[in-house]
PDB file of C-alpha atoms in Angstrom:
ATOM      1  CA  UNK A   1       0.000   0.000   0.000  1.00 72.00           C
ATOM      2  CA  UNK A   2       2.748   2.451   0.953  1.00 78.00           C
ATOM      3  CA  UNK A   3       4.590   1.640  -2.288  1.00 80.00           C
ATOM      4  CA  UNK A   4       1.447   2.563  -4.198  1.00 75.00           C
ATOM      5  CA  UNK A   5       1.295   5.976  -2.469  1.00 70.00           C
ATOM      6  CA  UNK A   6       4.990   6.551  -3.107  1.00 78.00           C
ATOM      7  CA  UNK A   7       4.501   5.678  -6.799  1.00 74.00           C
ATOM      8  CA  UNK A   8       1.521   8.047  -7.085  1.00 75.00           C
ATOM      9  CA  UNK A   9       3.542  10.767  -5.331  1.00 72.00           C
ATOM     10  CA  UNK A  10       6.486  10.279  -7.725  1.00 73.00           C
ATOM     11  CA  UNK A  11       4.204  10.361 -10.787  1.00 72.00           C
ATOM     12  CA  UNK A  12       2.484  13.517  -9.533  1.00 73.00           C
ATOM     13  CA  UNK A  13       5.860  15.079  -8.731  1.00 67.00           C
ATOM     14  CA  UNK A  14       7.138  14.224 -12.226  1.00 76.00           C
ATOM     15  CA  UNK A  15       4.048  15.685 -13.882  1.00 76.00           C
ATOM     16  CA  UNK A  16       4.343  18.851 -11.784  1.00 71.00           C
ATOM     17  CA  UNK A  17       8.040  19.199 -12.601  1.00 69.00           C
ATOM     18  CA  UNK A  18       7.346  18.734 -16.317  1.00 71.00           C
ATOM     19  CA  UNK A  19       4.513  21.290 -16.245  1.00 68.00           C
ATOM     20  CA  UNK A  20       6.727  23.791 -14.417  1.00 67.00           C
ATOM     21  CA  UNK A  21       9.561  23.206 -16.893  1.00 71.00           C
ATOM     22  CA  UNK A  22       7.173  23.625 -19.839  1.00 70.00           C
ATOM     23  CA  UNK A  23       5.698  26.858 -18.444  1.00 67.00           C
ATOM     24  CA  UNK A  24       9.144  28.251 -17.612  1.00 72.00           C
ATOM     25  CA  UNK A  25      10.561  27.541 -21.076  1.00 77.00           C
ATOM     26  CA  UNK A  26       7.489  29.161 -22.639  1.00 72.00           C
ATOM     27  CA  UNK A  27       8.029  32.295 -20.559  1.00 74.00           C
ATOM     28  CA  UNK A  28      11.752  32.366 -21.395  1.00 73.00           C
ATOM     29  CA  UNK A  29      10.989  32.052 -25.111  1.00 80.00           C
ATOM     30  CA  UNK A  30       8.446  34.881 -24.892  1.00 74.00           C
ATOM     31  CA  UNK A  31      10.975  37.102 -23.102  1.00 75.00           C
ATOM     32  CA  UNK A  32      13.692  36.291 -25.661  1.00 75.00           C
ATOM     33  CA  UNK A  33      11.305  37.034 -28.519  1.00 79.00           C
ATOM     34  CA  UNK A  34      10.317  40.378 -26.977  1.00 74.00           C
ATOM     35  CA  UNK A  35      13.970  41.319 -26.450  1.00 74.00           C
ATOM     36  CA  UNK A  36      14.806  40.314 -30.024  1.00 70.00           C
ATOM     37  CA  UNK A  37      11.926  42.400 -31.368  1.00 74.00           C
ATOM     38  CA  UNK A  38      12.985  45.393 -29.275  1.00 72.00           C
ATOM     39  CA  UNK A  39      16.568  45.061 -30.526  1.00 67.00           C
ATOM     40  CA  UNK A  40      15.378  44.705 -34.091  1.00 64.00           C
ATOM     41  CA  UNK A  41      13.309  47.891 -33.860  1.00 68.00           C
ATOM     42  CA  UNK A  42      16.221  49.771 -32.296  1.00 68.00           C
ATOM     43  CA  UNK A  43      18.613  48.498 -34.970  1.00 66.00           C
ATOM     44  CA  UNK A  44      16.185  49.483 -37.690  1.00 65.00           C
ATOM     45  CA  UNK A  45      15.934  53.006 -36.285  1.00 68.00           C
ATOM     46  CA  UNK A  46      19.733  53.304 -36.041  1.00 69.00           C
ATOM     47  CA  UNK A  47      20.059  52.124 -39.649  1.00 65.00           C
ATOM     48  CA  UNK A  48      17.489  54.678 -40.806  1.00 68.00           C
ATOM     49  CA  UNK A  49      19.380  57.475 -39.049  1.00 69.00           C
ATOM     50  CA  UNK A  50      22.803  56.368 -40.293  1.00 67.00           C
ATOM     51  CA  UNK A  51      21.766  56.169 -43.932  1.00 68.00           C
ATOM     52  CA  UNK A  52      19.748  59.399 -44.024  1.00 70.00           C
ATOM     53  CA  UNK A  53      22.662  61.744 -44.744  1.00 74.00           C
ATOM     54  CA  UNK A  54      23.819  59.800 -47.800  1.00 78.00           C
ATOM     55  CA  UNK A  55      20.359  59.257 -49.241  1.00 81.00           C
ATOM     56  CA  UNK A  56      19.014  62.810 -48.917  1.00 84.00           C
ATOM     57  CA  UNK A  57      20.666  64.088 -52.145  1.00 87.00           C
ATOM     58  CA  UNK A  58      19.367  61.052 -54.045  1.00 87.00           C
ATOM     59  CA  UNK A  59      15.816  61.647 -52.854  1.00 87.00           C
ATOM     60  CA  UNK A  60      16.094  65.338 -53.672  1.00 90.00           C
ATOM     61  CA  UNK A  61      17.362  64.649 -57.215  1.00 89.00           C
ATOM     62  CA  UNK A  62      14.731  61.948 -57.799  1.00 89.00           C
ATOM     63  CA  UNK A  63      11.996  64.408 -56.856  1.00 90.00           C
ATOM     64  CA  UNK A  64      13.492  67.112 -59.078  1.00 90.00           C
ATOM     65  CA  UNK A  65      13.824  64.798 -62.082  1.00 90.00           C
ATOM     66  CA  UNK A  66      10.331  63.385 -61.563  1.00 90.00           C
ATOM     67  CA  UNK A  67       8.821  66.886 -61.563  1.00 91.00           C
ATOM     68  CA  UNK A  68      10.842  67.814 -64.669  1.00 89.00           C
ATOM     69  CA  UNK A  69       9.713  64.641 -66.430  1.00 87.00           C
ATOM     70  CA  UNK A  70       6.068  65.267 -65.575  1.00 88.00           C
ATOM     71  CA  UNK A  71       6.191  68.878 -66.798  1.00 87.00           C
ATOM     72  CA  UNK A  72       8.432  68.710 -69.853  1.00 86.00           C
ATOM     73  CA  UNK A  73       7.822  65.284 -71.397  1.00 83.00           C
ATOM     74  CA  UNK A  74       4.633  63.686 -72.679  1.00 82.00           C
ATOM     75  CA  UNK A  75       3.437  60.159 -73.297  1.00 82.00           C
ATOM     76  CA  UNK A  76       3.598  56.773 -71.675  1.00 82.00           C
ATOM     77  CA  UNK A  77       7.387  56.881 -71.341  1.00 82.00           C
ATOM     78  CA  UNK A  78       7.165  60.135 -69.405  1.00 83.00           C
ATOM     79  CA  UNK A  79       4.635  58.645 -67.011  1.00 84.00           C
ATOM     80  CA  UNK A  80       6.708  55.487 -66.569  1.00 85.00           C
ATOM     81  CA  UNK A  81       9.921  57.413 -65.943  1.00 88.00           C
ATOM     82  CA  UNK A  82       8.262  59.768 -63.472  1.00 87.00           C
ATOM     83  CA  UNK A  83       6.691  56.793 -61.676  1.00 87.00           C
ATOM     84  CA  UNK A  84      10.049  55.043 -61.329  1.00 88.00           C
ATOM     85  CA  UNK A  85      11.700  58.201 -59.998  1.00 89.00           C
ATOM     86  CA  UNK A  86       8.913  58.794 -57.483  1.00 90.00           C
ATOM     87  CA  UNK A  87       9.001  55.149 -56.365  1.00 89.00           C
ATOM     88  CA  UNK A  88      12.772  55.459 -55.862  1.00 88.00           C
ATOM     89  CA  UNK A  89      12.299  58.553 -53.721  1.00 90.00           C
ATOM     90  CA  UNK A  90       9.538  56.880 -51.707  1.00 89.00           C
ATOM     91  CA  UNK A  91      11.576  53.716 -51.104  1.00 87.00           C
ATOM     92  CA  UNK A  92      14.657  55.666 -50.026  1.00 87.00           C
ATOM     93  CA  UNK A  93      12.493  57.832 -47.809  1.00 85.00           C
ATOM     94  CA  UNK A  94      10.932  54.740 -46.234  1.00 84.00           C
ATOM     95  CA  UNK A  95      14.294  53.115 -45.537  1.00 83.00           C
ATOM     96  CA  UNK A  96      15.906  56.256 -44.105  1.00 83.00           C
ATOM     97  CA  UNK A  97      14.949  59.212 -41.924  1.00 84.00           C
ATOM     98  CA  UNK A  98      14.541  62.469 -43.830  1.00 84.00           C
ATOM     99  CA  UNK A  99      14.032  66.030 -42.679  1.00 85.00           C
ATOM    100  CA  UNK A 100      10.524  67.480 -42.853  1.00 86.00           C
ATOM    101  CA  UNK A 101      11.258  69.629 -45.911  1.00 90.00           C
ATOM    102  CA  UNK A 102      12.362  66.594 -47.903  1.00 89.00           C
ATOM    103  CA  UNK A 103       9.367  64.579 -46.702  1.00 88.00           C
ATOM    104  CA  UNK A 104       7.060  67.413 -47.817  1.00 89.00           C
ATOM    105  CA  UNK A 105       8.852  67.639 -51.185  1.00 92.00           C
ATOM    106  CA  UNK A 106       8.501  63.898 -51.731  1.00 91.00           C
ATOM    107  CA  UNK A 107       4.820  63.964 -50.797  1.00 91.00           C
ATOM    108  CA  UNK A 108       4.178  66.921 -53.100  1.00 92.00           C
ATOM    109  CA  UNK A 109       5.915  65.185 -56.008  1.00 92.00           C
ATOM    110  CA  UNK A 110       4.092  61.918 -55.340  1.00 89.00           C
ATOM    111  CA  UNK A 111       0.698  63.586 -55.141  1.00 89.00           C
ATOM    112  CA  UNK A 112       1.412  65.528 -58.346  1.00 89.00           C
ATOM    113  CA  UNK A 113       2.201  62.268 -60.113  1.00 88.00           C
ATOM    114  CA  UNK A 114      -0.851  60.615 -58.579  1.00 85.00           C
ATOM    115  CA  UNK A 115      -3.028  63.435 -59.931  1.00 85.00           C
ATOM    116  CA  UNK A 116      -1.379  63.230 -63.359  1.00 85.00           C
ATOM    117  CA  UNK A 117      -1.829  59.469 -63.655  1.00 83.00           C
ATOM    118  CA  UNK A 118      -5.425  59.595 -62.357  1.00 80.00           C
ATOM    119  CA  UNK A 119      -6.114  55.876 -62.811  1.00 74.00           C
ATOM    120  CA  UNK A 120      -4.663  55.590 -66.320  1.00 77.00           C
ATOM    121  CA  UNK A 121      -2.350  52.699 -65.426  1.00 74.00           C
ATOM    122  CA  UNK A 122      -2.547  49.623 -63.248  1.00 71.00           C
ATOM    123  CA  UNK A 123       0.800  50.558 -61.678  1.00 72.00           C
ATOM    124  CA  UNK A 124      -0.944  53.292 -59.722  1.00 77.00           C
ATOM    125  CA  UNK A 125      -1.979  50.682 -57.139  1.00 81.00           C
ATOM    126  CA  UNK A 126       1.720  49.995 -56.502  1.00 83.00           C
ATOM    127  CA  UNK A 127       2.282  53.716 -56.082  1.00 83.00           C
ATOM    128  CA  UNK A 128      -0.569  53.847 -53.563  1.00 84.00           C
ATOM    129  CA  UNK A 129       0.871  50.965 -51.502  1.00 87.00           C
ATOM    130  CA  UNK A 130       4.350  52.471 -51.421  1.00 85.00           C
ATOM    131  CA  UNK A 131       2.890  55.862 -50.498  1.00 87.00           C
ATOM    132  CA  UNK A 132       1.082  54.307 -47.517  1.00 86.00           C
ATOM    133  CA  UNK A 133       4.344  52.656 -46.379  1.00 85.00           C
ATOM    134  CA  UNK A 134       6.154  55.972 -46.763  1.00 86.00           C
ATOM    135  CA  UNK A 135       3.555  57.813 -44.699  1.00 86.00           C
ATOM    136  CA  UNK A 136       3.634  55.123 -41.990  1.00 84.00           C
ATOM    137  CA  UNK A 137       7.425  55.334 -41.778  1.00 82.00           C
ATOM    138  CA  UNK A 138       7.751  59.119 -41.831  1.00 80.00           C
ATOM    139  CA  UNK A 139       4.513  60.678 -40.667  1.00 80.00           C
ATOM    140  CA  UNK A 140       2.894  57.947 -38.563  1.00 68.00           C
ATOM    141  CA  UNK A 141      -0.364  58.861 -40.286  1.00 58.00           C
ATOM    142  CA  UNK A 142      -1.855  55.403 -40.713  1.00 55.00           C
ATOM    143  CA  UNK A 143      -0.649  53.933 -37.422  1.00 53.00           C
ATOM    144  CA  UNK A 144      -0.546  50.179 -37.208  1.00 50.00           C
ATOM    145  CA  UNK A 145      -2.238  48.956 -40.367  1.00 44.00           C
TER     146      UNK A 145
END
């Protein structure tokens, strides 16, 4: 009889130890994941700041050339070239931190192109998606989408 109670006690103790180990490892994994995510966000922000100085002239020139292309050239090639230049500026602006004047210039150029295209091409949906990403990264307009 006593051996039976000892066996039940050992089985219960083993199950309790396993449950505690399982719960502890789950908590440790959750903490590690949270720390990794926090480090990833911090590293991303540092990268954006570090690359902003080098990318600012590229964004500025892309905006300038896109506006020139929209105003001075006509046709499908003009629209395609302006779209590529605006997408370049938006992608660089999303990956780096830019000053407010450059953000405003990029938004103005993008909205001018958006108005000019006015649903003529299917690529405008790509422009819309990249514009939303740009606004989330620089203006925090759309929050957590």
